[in-house]
Coordinates of C-alpha atoms in Angstrom, one line a residue:
X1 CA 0.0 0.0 0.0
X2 CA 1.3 3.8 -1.0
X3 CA 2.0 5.5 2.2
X4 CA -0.5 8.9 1.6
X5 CA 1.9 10.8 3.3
X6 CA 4.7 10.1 0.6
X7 CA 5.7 13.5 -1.0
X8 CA 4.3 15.8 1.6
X9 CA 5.4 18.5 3.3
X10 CA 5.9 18.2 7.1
X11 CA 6.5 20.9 9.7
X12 CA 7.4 20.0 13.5
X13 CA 6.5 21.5 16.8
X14 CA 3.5 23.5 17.8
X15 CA 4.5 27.0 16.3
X16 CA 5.4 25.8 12.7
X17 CA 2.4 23.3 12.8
X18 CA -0.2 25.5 13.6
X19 CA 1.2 28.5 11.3
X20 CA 0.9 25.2 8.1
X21 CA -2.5 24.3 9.4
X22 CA -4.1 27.9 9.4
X23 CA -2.2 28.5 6.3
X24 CA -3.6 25.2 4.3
X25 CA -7.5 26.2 5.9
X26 CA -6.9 30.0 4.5
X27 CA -5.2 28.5 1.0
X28 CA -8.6 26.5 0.4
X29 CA -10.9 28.8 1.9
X30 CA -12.1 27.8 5.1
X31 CA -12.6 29.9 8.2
X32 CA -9.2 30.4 10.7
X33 CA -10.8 29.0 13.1
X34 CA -12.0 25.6 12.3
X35 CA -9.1 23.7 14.1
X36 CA -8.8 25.1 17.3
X37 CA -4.9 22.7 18.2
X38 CA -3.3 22.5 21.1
X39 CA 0.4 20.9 21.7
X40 CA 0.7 20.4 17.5
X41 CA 3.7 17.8 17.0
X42 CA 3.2 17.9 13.3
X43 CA 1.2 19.0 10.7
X44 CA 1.8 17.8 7.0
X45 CA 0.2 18.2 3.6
X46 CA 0.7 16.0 0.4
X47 CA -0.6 18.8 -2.2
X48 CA -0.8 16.5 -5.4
X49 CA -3.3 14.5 -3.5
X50 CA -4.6 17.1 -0.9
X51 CA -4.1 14.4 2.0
X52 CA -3.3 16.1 5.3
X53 CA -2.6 15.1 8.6
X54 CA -2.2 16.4 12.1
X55 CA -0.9 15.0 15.0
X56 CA -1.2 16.5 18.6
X57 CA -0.1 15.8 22.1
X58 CA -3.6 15.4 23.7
X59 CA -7.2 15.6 22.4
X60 CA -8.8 18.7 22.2
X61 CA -12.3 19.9 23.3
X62 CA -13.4 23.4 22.4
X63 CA -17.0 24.7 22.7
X64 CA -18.0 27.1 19.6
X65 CA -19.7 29.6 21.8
X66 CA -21.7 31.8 18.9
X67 CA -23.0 28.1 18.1
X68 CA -23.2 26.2 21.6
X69 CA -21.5 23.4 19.8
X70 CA -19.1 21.2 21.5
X71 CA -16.4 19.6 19.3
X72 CA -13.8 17.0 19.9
X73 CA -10.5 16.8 17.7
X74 CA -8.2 13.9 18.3
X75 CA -5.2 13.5 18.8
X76 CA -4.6 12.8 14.8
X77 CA -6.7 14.0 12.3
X78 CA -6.5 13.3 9.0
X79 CA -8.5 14.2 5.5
X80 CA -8.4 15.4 2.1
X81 CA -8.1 18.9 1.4
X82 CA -9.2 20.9 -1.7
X83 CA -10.7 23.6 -2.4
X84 CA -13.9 24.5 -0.3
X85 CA -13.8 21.1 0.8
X86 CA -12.7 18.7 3.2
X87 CA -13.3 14.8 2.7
X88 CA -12.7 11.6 4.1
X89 CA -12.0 13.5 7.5
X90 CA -11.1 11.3 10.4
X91 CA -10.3 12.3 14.0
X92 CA -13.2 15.4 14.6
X93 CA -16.5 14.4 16.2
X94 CA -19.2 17.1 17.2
X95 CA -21.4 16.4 20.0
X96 CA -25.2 16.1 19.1
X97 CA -27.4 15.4 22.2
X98 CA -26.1 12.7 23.6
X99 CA -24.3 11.1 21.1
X100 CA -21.0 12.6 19.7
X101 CA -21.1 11.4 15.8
X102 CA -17.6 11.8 14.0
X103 CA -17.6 14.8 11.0
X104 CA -16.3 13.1 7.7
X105 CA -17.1 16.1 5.5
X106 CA -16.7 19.6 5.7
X107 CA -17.8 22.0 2.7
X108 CA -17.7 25.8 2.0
X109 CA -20.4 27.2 -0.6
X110 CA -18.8 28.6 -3.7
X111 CA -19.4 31.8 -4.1
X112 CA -19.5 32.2 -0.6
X113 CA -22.6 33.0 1.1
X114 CA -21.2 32.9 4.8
X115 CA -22.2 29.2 5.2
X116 CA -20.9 25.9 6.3
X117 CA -21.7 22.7 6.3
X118 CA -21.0 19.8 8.2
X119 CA -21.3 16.2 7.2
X120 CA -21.4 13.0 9.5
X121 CA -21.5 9.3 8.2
X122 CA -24.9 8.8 10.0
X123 CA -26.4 11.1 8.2
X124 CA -26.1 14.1 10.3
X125 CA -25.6 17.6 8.4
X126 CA -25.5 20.8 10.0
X127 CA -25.4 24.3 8.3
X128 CA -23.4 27.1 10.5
X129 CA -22.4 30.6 9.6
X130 CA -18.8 30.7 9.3
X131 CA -18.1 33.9 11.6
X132 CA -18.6 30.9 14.2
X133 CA -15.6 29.4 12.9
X134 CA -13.6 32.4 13.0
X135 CA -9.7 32.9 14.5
X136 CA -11.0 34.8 17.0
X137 CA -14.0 32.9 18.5

């Protein structure tokens, strides 16, 4: 089996990961604050393929407040970048009552309308405005 992270580009350590990750979600237009990291090891991206992985020291939990949405990020996540879109995503869960269902698929509407949307593999899909998404929040 091809190892999908042949070919990529790897930075270590938390300050070079985190400025790769937020530069790979501004690059395919995403909001800032989608992956809010803590303790990055590493962050790579395989751009002929778009595969990109992230590895971190502990799991993360961070409440989008303008939302009241809790989300989960692992301590590696892993998906397919390209424009607008993020597929195949593994390692991000989103807590829905009781149950916290992982997010495969993350999408941007093109021309932007200040939307996105959330995909689970159970079905789940969940619109947001993106400002709750932002750097800042």
């Amino acid at each position: 089996m091809v190892d999908p992270k042949e070919g990529g580009i790897i930075n270590k350590g938390h300050e070079e990961g985190l400025k790769m990750a937020v530069s790979i979600l501004e690059e395919f237009g995403f909001p800032l604050g989608l992956l809010p990291l803590a303790g990055v090891i590493e962050v790579g991206f395989v751009k002929t393929t778009g595969y990109m992985w992230i590895l971190q020291n502990k799991k993360v939990e961070h409440n989008f407040k303008i939302i009241k949405k809790l989300v989960s990020y692992d301590t590696e996540l892993t998906g397919f970048v390209e424009k607008n879109r993020i597929k195949k995503l593994k390692g991000v869960k989103a807590k829905e009552l009781m149950l916290w269902p992982p997010v495969n698929d993350i999408s941007v509407n093109d021309p932007p309308n200040g939307k996105i949307q959330f995909k689970s593999l159970v079905g789940i899909t969940k619109v947001f405005p993106e400002e709750a998404f932002a750097a800042d929040q």
